[in-house]
CSV table of C-alpha atoms in Angstrom, one decimal:
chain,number,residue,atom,x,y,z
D,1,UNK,CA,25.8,-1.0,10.4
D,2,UNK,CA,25.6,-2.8,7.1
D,3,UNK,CA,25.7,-0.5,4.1
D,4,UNK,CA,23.4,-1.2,1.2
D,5,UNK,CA,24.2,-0.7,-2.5
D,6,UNK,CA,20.9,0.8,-3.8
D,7,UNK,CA,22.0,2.3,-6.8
D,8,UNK,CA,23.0,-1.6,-8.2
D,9,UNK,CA,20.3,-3.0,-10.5
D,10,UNK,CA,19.9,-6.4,-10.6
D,11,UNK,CA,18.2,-9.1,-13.8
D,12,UNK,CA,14.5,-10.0,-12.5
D,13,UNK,CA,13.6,-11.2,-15.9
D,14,UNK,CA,12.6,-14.4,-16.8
D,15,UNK,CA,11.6,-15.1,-12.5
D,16,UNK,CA,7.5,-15.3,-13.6
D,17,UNK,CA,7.9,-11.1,-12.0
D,18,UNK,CA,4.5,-10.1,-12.1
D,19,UNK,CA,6.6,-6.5,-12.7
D,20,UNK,CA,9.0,-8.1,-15.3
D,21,UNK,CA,7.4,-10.4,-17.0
D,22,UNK,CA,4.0,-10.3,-16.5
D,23,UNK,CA,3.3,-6.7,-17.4
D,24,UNK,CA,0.4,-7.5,-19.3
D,25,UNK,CA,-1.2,-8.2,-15.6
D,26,UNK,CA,-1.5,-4.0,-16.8
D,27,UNK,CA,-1.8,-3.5,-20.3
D,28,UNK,CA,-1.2,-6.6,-23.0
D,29,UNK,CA,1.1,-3.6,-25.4
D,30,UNK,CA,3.9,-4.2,-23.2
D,31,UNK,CA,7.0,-6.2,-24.7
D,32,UNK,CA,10.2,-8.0,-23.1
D,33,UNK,CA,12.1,-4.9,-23.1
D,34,UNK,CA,9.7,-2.4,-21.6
D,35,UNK,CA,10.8,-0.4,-18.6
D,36,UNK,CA,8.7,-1.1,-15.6
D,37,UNK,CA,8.0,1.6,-13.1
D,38,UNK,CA,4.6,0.4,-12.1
D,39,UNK,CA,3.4,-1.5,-9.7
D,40,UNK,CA,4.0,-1.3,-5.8
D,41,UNK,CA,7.0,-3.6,-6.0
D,42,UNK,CA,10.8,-2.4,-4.9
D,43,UNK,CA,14.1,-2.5,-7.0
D,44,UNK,CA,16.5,-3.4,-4.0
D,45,UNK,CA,17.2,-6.7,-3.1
D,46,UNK,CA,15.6,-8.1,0.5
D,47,UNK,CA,17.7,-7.8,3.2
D,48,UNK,CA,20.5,-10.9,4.0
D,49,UNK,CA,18.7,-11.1,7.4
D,50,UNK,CA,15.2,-12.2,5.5
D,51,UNK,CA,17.7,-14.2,3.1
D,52,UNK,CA,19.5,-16.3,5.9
D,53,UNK,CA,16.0,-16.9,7.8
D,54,UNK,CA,14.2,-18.7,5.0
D,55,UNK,CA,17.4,-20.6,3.9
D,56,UNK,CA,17.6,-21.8,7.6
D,57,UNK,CA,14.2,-22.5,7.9
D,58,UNK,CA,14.1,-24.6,4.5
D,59,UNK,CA,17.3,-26.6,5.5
D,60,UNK,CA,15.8,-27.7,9.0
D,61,UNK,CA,13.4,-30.1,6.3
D,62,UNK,CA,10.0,-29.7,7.5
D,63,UNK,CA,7.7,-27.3,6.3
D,64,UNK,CA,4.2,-28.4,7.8
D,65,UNK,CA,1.2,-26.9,9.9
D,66,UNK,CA,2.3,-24.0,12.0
D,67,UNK,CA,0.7,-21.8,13.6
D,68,UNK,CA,1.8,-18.4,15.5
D,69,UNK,CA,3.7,-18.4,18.3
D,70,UNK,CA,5.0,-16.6,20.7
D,71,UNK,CA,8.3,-15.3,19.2
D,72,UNK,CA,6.0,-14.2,16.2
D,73,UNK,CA,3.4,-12.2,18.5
D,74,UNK,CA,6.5,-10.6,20.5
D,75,UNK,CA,8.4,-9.6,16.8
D,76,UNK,CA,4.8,-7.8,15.5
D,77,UNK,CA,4.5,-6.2,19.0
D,78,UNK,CA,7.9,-4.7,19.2
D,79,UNK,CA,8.3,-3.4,16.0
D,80,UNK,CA,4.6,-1.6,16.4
D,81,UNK,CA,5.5,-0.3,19.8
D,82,UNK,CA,8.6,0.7,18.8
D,83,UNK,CA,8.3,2.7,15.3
D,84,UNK,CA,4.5,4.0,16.4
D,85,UNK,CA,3.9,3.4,20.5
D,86,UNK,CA,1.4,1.0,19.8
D,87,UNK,CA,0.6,-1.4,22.5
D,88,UNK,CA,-0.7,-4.6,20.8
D,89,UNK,CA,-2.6,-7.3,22.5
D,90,UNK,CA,-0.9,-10.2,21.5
D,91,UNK,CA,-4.7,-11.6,21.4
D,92,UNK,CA,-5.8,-9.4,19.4
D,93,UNK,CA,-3.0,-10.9,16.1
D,94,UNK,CA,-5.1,-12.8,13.5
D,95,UNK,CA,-4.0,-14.3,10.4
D,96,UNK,CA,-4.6,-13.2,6.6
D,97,UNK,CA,-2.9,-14.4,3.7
D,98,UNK,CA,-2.4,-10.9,2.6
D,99,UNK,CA,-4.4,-7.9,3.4
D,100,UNK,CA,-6.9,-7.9,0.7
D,101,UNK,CA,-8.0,-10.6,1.3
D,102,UNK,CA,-8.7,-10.1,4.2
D,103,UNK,CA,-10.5,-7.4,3.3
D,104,UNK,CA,-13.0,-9.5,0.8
D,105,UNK,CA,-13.4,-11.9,4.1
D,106,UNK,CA,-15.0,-8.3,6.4
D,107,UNK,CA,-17.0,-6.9,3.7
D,108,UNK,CA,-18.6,-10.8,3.6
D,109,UNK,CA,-19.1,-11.3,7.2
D,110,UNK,CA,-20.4,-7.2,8.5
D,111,UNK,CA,-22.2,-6.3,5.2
D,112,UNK,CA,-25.0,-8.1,3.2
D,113,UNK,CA,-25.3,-8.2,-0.5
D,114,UNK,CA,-26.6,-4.9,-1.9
D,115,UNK,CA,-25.1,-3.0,1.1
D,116,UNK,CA,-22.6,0.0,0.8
D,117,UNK,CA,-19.1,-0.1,1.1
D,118,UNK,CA,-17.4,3.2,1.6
D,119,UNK,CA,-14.0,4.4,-0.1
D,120,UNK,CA,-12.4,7.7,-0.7
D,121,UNK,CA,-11.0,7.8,-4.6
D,122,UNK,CA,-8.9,8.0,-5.8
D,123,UNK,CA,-7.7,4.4,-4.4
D,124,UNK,CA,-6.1,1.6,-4.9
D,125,UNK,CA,-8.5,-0.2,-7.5
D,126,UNK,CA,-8.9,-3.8,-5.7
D,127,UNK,CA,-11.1,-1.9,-3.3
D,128,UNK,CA,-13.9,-1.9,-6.0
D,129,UNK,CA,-12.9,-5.0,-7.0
D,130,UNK,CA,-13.6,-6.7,-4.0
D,131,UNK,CA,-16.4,-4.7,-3.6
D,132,UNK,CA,-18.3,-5.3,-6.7
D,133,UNK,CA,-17.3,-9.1,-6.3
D,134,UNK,CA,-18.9,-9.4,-3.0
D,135,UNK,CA,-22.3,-7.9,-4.6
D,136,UNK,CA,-21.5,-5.2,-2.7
D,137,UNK,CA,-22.4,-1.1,-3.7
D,138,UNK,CA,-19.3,0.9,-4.0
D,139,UNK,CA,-20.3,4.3,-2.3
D,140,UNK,CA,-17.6,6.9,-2.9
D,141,UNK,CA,-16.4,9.8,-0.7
D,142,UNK,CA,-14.4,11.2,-3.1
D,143,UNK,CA,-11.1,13.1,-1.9
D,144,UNK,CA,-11.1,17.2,-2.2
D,145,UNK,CA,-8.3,18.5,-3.7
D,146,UNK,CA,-7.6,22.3,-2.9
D,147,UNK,CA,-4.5,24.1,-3.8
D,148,UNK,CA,-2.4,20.9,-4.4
D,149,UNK,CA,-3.5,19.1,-1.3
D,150,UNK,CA,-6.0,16.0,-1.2
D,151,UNK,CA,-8.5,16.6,1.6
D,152,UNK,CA,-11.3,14.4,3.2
D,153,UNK,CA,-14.9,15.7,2.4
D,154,UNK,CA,-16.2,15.3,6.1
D,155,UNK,CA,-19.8,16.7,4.6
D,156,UNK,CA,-19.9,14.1,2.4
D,157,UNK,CA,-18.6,11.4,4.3
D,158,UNK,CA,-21.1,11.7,7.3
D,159,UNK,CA,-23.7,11.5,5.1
D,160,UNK,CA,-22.5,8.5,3.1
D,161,UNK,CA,-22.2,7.1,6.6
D,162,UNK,CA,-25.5,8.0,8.1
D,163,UNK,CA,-27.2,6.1,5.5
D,164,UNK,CA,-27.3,2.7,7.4
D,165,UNK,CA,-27.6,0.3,4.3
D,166,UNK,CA,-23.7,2.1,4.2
D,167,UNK,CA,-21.9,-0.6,6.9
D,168,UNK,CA,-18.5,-0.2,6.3
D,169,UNK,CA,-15.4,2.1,5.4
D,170,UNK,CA,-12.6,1.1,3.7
D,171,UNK,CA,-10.1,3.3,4.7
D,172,UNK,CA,-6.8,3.6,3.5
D,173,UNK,CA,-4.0,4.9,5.5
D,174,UNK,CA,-1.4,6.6,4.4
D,175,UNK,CA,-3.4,6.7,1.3
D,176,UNK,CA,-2.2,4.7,-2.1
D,177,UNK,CA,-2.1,6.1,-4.5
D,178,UNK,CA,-2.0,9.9,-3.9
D,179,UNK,CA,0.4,9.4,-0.5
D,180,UNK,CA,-1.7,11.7,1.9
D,181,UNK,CA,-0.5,10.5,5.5
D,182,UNK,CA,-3.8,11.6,7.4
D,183,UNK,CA,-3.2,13.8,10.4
D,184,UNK,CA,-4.1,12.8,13.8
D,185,UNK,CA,-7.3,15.5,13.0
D,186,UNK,CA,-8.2,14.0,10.4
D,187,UNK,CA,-8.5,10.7,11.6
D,188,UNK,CA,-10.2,11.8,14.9
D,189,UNK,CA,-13.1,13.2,12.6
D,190,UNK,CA,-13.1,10.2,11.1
D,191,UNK,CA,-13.3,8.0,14.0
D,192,UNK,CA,-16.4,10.4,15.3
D,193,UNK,CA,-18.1,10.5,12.1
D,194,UNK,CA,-18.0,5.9,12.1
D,195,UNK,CA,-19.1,5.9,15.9
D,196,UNK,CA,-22.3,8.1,15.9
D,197,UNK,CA,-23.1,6.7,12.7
D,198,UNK,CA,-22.3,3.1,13.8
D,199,UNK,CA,-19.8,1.9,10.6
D,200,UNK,CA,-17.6,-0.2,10.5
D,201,UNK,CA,-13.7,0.9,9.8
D,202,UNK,CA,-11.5,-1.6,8.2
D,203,UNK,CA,-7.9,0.3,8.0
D,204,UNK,CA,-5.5,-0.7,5.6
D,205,UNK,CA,-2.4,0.2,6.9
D,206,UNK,CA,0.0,-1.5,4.8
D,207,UNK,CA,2.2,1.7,3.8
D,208,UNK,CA,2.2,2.9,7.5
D,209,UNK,CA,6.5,2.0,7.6
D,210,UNK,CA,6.7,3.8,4.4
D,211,UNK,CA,6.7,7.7,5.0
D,212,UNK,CA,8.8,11.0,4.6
D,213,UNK,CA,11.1,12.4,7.2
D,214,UNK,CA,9.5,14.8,9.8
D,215,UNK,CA,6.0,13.2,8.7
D,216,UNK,CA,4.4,10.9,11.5
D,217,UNK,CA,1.7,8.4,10.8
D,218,UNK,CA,-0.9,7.3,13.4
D,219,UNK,CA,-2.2,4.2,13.6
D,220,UNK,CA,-5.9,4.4,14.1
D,221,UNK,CA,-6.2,2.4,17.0
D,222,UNK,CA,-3.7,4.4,19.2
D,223,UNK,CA,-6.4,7.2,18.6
D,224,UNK,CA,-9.3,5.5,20.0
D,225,UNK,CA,-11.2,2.7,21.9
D,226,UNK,CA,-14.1,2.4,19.2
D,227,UNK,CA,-14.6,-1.1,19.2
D,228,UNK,CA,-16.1,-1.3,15.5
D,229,UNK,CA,-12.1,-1.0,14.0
D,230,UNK,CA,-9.9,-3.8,12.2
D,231,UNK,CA,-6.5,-2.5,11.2
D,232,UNK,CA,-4.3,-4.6,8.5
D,233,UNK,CA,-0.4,-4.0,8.8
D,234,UNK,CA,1.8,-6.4,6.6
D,235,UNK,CA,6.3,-6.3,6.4
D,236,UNK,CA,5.1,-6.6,2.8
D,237,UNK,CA,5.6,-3.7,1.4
D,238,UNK,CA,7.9,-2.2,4.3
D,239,UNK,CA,10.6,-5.3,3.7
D,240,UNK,CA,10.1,-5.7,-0.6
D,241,UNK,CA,8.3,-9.3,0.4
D,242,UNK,CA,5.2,-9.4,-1.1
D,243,UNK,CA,5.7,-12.5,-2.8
D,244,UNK,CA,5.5,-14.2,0.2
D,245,UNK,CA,2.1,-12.7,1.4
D,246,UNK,CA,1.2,-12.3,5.3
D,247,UNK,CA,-0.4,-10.1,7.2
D,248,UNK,CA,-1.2,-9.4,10.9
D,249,UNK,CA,-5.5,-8.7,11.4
D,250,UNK,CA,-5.6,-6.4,14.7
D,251,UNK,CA,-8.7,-7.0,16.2
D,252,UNK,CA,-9.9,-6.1,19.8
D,253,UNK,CA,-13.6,-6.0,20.2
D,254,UNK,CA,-14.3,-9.9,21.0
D,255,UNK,CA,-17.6,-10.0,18.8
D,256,UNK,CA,-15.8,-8.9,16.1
D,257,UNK,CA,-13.0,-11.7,17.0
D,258,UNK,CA,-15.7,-14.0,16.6
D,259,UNK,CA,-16.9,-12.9,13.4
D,260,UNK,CA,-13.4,-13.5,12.0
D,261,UNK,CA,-13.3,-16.6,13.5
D,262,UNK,CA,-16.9,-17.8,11.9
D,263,UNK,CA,-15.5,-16.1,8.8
D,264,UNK,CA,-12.1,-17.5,8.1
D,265,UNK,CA,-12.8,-20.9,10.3
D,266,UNK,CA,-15.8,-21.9,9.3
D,267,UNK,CA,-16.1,-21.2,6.0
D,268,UNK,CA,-13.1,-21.3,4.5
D,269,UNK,CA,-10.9,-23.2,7.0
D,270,UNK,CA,-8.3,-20.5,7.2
D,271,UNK,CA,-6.5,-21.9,10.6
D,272,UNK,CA,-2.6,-22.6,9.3
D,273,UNK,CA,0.4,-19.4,8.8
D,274,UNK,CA,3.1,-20.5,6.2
D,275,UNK,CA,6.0,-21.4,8.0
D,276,UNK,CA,8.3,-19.5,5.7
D,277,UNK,CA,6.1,-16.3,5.5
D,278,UNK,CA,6.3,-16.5,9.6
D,279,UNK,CA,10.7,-17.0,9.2
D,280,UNK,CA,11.1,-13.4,7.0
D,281,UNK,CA,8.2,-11.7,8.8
D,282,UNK,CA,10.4,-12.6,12.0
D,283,UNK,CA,13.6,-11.9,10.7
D,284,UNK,CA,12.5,-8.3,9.1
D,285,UNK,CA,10.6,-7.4,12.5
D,286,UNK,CA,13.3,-8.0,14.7
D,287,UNK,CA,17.0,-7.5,12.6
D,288,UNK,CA,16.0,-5.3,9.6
D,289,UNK,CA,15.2,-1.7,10.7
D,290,UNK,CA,18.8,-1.0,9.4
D,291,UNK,CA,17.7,-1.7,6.0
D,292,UNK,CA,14.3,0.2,6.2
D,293,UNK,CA,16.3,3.0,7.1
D,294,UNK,CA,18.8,3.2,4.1
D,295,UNK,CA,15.8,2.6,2.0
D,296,UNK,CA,14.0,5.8,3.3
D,297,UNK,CA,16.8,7.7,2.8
D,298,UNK,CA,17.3,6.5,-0.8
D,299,UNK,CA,13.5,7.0,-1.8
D,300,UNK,CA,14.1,10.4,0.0
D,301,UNK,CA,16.2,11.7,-2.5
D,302,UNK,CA,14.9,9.8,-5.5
D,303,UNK,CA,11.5,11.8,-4.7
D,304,UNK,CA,13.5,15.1,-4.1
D,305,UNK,CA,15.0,14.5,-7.5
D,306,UNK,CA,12.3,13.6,-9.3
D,307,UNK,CA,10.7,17.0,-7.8
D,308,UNK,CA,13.5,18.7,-9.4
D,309,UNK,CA,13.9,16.9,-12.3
D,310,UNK,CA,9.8,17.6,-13.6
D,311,UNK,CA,9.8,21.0,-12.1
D,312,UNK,CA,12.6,21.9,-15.0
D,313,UNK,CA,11.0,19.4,-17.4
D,314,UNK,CA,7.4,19.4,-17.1
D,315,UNK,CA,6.3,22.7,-14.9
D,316,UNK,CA,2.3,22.3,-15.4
D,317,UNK,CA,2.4,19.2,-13.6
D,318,UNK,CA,3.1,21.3,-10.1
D,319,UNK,CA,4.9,18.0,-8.9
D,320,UNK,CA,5.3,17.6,-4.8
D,321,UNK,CA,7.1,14.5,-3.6
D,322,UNK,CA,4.3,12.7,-1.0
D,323,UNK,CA,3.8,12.2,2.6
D,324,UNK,CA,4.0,8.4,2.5
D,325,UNK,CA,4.2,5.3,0.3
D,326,UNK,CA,6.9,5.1,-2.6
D,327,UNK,CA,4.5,5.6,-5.1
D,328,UNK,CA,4.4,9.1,-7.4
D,329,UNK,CA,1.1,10.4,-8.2
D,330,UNK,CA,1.7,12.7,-11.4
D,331,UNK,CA,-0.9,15.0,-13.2
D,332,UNK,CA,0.7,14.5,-16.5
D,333,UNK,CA,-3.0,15.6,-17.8
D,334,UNK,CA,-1.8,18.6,-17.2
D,335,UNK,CA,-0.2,18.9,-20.8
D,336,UNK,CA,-1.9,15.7,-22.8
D,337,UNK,CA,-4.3,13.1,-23.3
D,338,UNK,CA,-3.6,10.4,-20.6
D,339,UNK,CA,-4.7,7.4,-23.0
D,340,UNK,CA,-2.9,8.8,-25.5
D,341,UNK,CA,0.1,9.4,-23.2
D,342,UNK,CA,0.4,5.7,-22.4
D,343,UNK,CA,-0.3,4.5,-25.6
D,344,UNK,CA,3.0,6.1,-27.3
D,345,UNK,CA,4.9,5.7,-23.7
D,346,UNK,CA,4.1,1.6,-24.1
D,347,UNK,CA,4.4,1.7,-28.3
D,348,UNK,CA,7.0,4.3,-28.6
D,349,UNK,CA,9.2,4.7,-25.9
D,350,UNK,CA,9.0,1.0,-24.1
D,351,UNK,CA,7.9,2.1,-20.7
D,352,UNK,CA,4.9,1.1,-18.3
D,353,UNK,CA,2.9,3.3,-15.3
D,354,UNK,CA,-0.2,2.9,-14.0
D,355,UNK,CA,-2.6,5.3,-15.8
D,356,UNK,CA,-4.2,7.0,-12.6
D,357,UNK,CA,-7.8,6.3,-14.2
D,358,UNK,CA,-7.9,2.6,-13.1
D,359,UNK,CA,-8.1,4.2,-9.8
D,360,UNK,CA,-11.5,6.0,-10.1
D,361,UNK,CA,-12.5,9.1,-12.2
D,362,UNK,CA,-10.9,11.7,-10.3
D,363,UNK,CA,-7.7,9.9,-11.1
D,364,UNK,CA,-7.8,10.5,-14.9
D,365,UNK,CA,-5.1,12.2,-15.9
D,366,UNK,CA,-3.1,11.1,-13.2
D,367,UNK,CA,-0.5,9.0,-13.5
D,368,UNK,CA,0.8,6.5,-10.8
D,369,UNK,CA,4.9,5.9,-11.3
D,370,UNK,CA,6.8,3.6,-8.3
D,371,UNK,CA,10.3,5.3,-7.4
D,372,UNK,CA,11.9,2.7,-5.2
D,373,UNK,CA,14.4,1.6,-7.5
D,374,UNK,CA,17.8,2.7,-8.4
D,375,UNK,CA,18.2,6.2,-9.8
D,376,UNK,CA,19.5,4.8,-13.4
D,377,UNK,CA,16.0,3.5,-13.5
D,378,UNK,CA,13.8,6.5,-12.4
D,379,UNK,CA,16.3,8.7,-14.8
D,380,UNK,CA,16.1,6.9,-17.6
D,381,UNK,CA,11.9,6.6,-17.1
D,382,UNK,CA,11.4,10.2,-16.3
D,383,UNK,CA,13.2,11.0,-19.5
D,384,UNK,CA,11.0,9.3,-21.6
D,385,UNK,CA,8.2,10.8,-20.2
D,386,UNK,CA,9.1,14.5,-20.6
D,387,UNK,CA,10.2,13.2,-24.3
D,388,UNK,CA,6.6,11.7,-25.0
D,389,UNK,CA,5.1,14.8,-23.6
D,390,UNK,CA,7.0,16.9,-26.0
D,391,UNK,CA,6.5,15.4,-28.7
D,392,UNK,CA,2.6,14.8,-28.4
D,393,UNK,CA,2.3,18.7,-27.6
D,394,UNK,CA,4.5,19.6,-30.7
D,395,UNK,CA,3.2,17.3,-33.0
């Protein structure tokens, strides 16, 4: 097996990086030298595999209208039945440029302007976007959190979904950005609650590759035959590839197949795949597991040792590495000011994370830091963390 080198850094500056050199995308008091450690975007190169496919596919010549085929649907279906025992109907594979929007494209064709979209915060802030953009009402059942642990409020979320004007949940799983990898339990209630109430569930399930050892996710088809369920699974995140955005739309129920179809068809003529987006989804799916692997392992340890490291450092903050994604979610609240936190991180001490309020109120005070990148990296930022901390409480 090929052995990876994650510890070597590499110069992503001056590649139009949303991460590197676009950091204003986040907050315009960035500069060119500013460490990044936001954003769900990994530090280790993609795999050789991925590399060789695209550079093969480019040097055949043509690039034009494709569509999937076979090789594609039996790549998606192996790796799904293989990591998760999930049998996918090769009929039930639709295409999105990317899971959100595929997301904007449900809440259009099963809600109607004014209607209720349902999400848990804190979450991943384009699921309000797209929300709001579609006219839509964003109806939150917000996340419990008791002694450390974030918790669906069942109570809550029954009622949200008995209201019928509420038509759809957004549900994201394993949860970005506070890394909750729901139990099969949980997700049963969840399925119960969206049938006898008649919701919709659109599952984002983008981070599913992405989770601890001994953890398991479930995908939340393999837990039911509810027909009103779309799941979203991408090799974006799992491979570092999200530059080249495609995603798989798993949809069984045929009315709901003909929804997408009137939706993505008809409206907007979404009928071609990107050729090279098909090559590396290929490639990863059927050659890359080795590198997945070494990657887990590495993010393994960076989250054991950032555990360590704030537990010395920063106590208060109670830090426990999560159940899935490779983001950290960080009560740095616990000491200071969050606004005032990022404000002498950016100004003082040249480093970026996501201030957890952008994703809903009960994120404030949070912070959301990405730990997929070599340990120099994550070192070097959570120093300057603990020394902005100090010095704000000593001051």
């Amino acid at each position: 097996m090929k052995k990876l080198d994650l510890n070597k850094t590499y110069e992503r500056r001056n590649t139009d990086s949303v991460k590197w050199d676009h950091m204003d995308f986040a907050d315009s008091r960035t500069s060119e030298t500013t460490l990044p450690l936001w954003l769900s975007d990994m530090e280790f190169k993609v795999a050789d595999e991925i590399l060789d496919a695209l550079k093969n596919r480019v040097e055949h010549g043509f690039l034009g209208h494709s569509l999937f085929g076979e090789t594609y649907f039996k790549s998606v279906c192996s790796w799904y039945k293989r990591r998760f025992d999930w049998d996918i109907n090769k009929e039930s594979i639709f295409y999105s440029p990317g899971i959100l929007p595929a997301i904007g494209l449900v809440i259009s064709a099963l809600s109607n302007p004014g209607d209720g979209v349902i999400i848990q915060p804190p979450v991943f802030y384009p699921f309000s976007e797209l929300i709001k953009g579609q006219g839509r009402k964003i109806i939150n059942n917000t996340l419990l959190k008791e002694n450390g642990e974030y918790k669906i409020d069942f109570e809550d979320l029954r009622k949200k979904a008995s209201d019928p004007n509420n038509k759809i949940l957004l549900l994201c799983s394993p949860h970005n950005p506070i890394g909750r990898v729901w139990k099969k339990e949980e997700l049963e209630e969840i399925i119960k609650i969206c049938e006898e109430t008649n919701t919709y569930i659109f599952s984002d399930e983008i981070h599913c590759d992405l989770i601890r050892r001994n953890v398991k996710h479930y995908p939340i088809k393999t837990l039911t035959d509810y027909k009103n369920i779309i799941v979203a699974v991408s090799p974006s995140k799992t491979f570092n590839v999200a530059g080249l955005p495609i995603a798989s739309i798993i949809i069984d129920d045929e009315e709901l197949r003909k929804m997408w179809y009137k939706e993505t068809k008809e409206k907007y003529y979404i009928r071609f795949v990107p050729p090279l987006d098909m090559a590396l989804s290929k490639a990863a799916y059927d050659h890359c597991e080795y590198w997945l692997e070494q990657v887990l392992e590495y993010i393994e340890d960076n989250f054991d040792f950032m555990e360590s490291y704030l537990k010395e450092h920063l106590p208060k903050v109670n830090y426990k590495k999560p159940e899935g994604t490779y983001l950290a979610w960080v009560n740095l609240g616990a000491y200071v000011n969050h606004e005032e936190l990022l404000e002498t991180l950016i100004a003082k001490h040249d480093l970026l994370i996501e201030s957890g309020a952008v994703f809903g109120e009960p994120g404030f005070g949070y912070f959301r830091i990405s730990i997929a990148c070599p340990r120099v990296y994550l070192e070097e930022g959570l120093k300057r963390i603990v020394t902005a901390v100090k010095e704000l409480t000593n001051k």
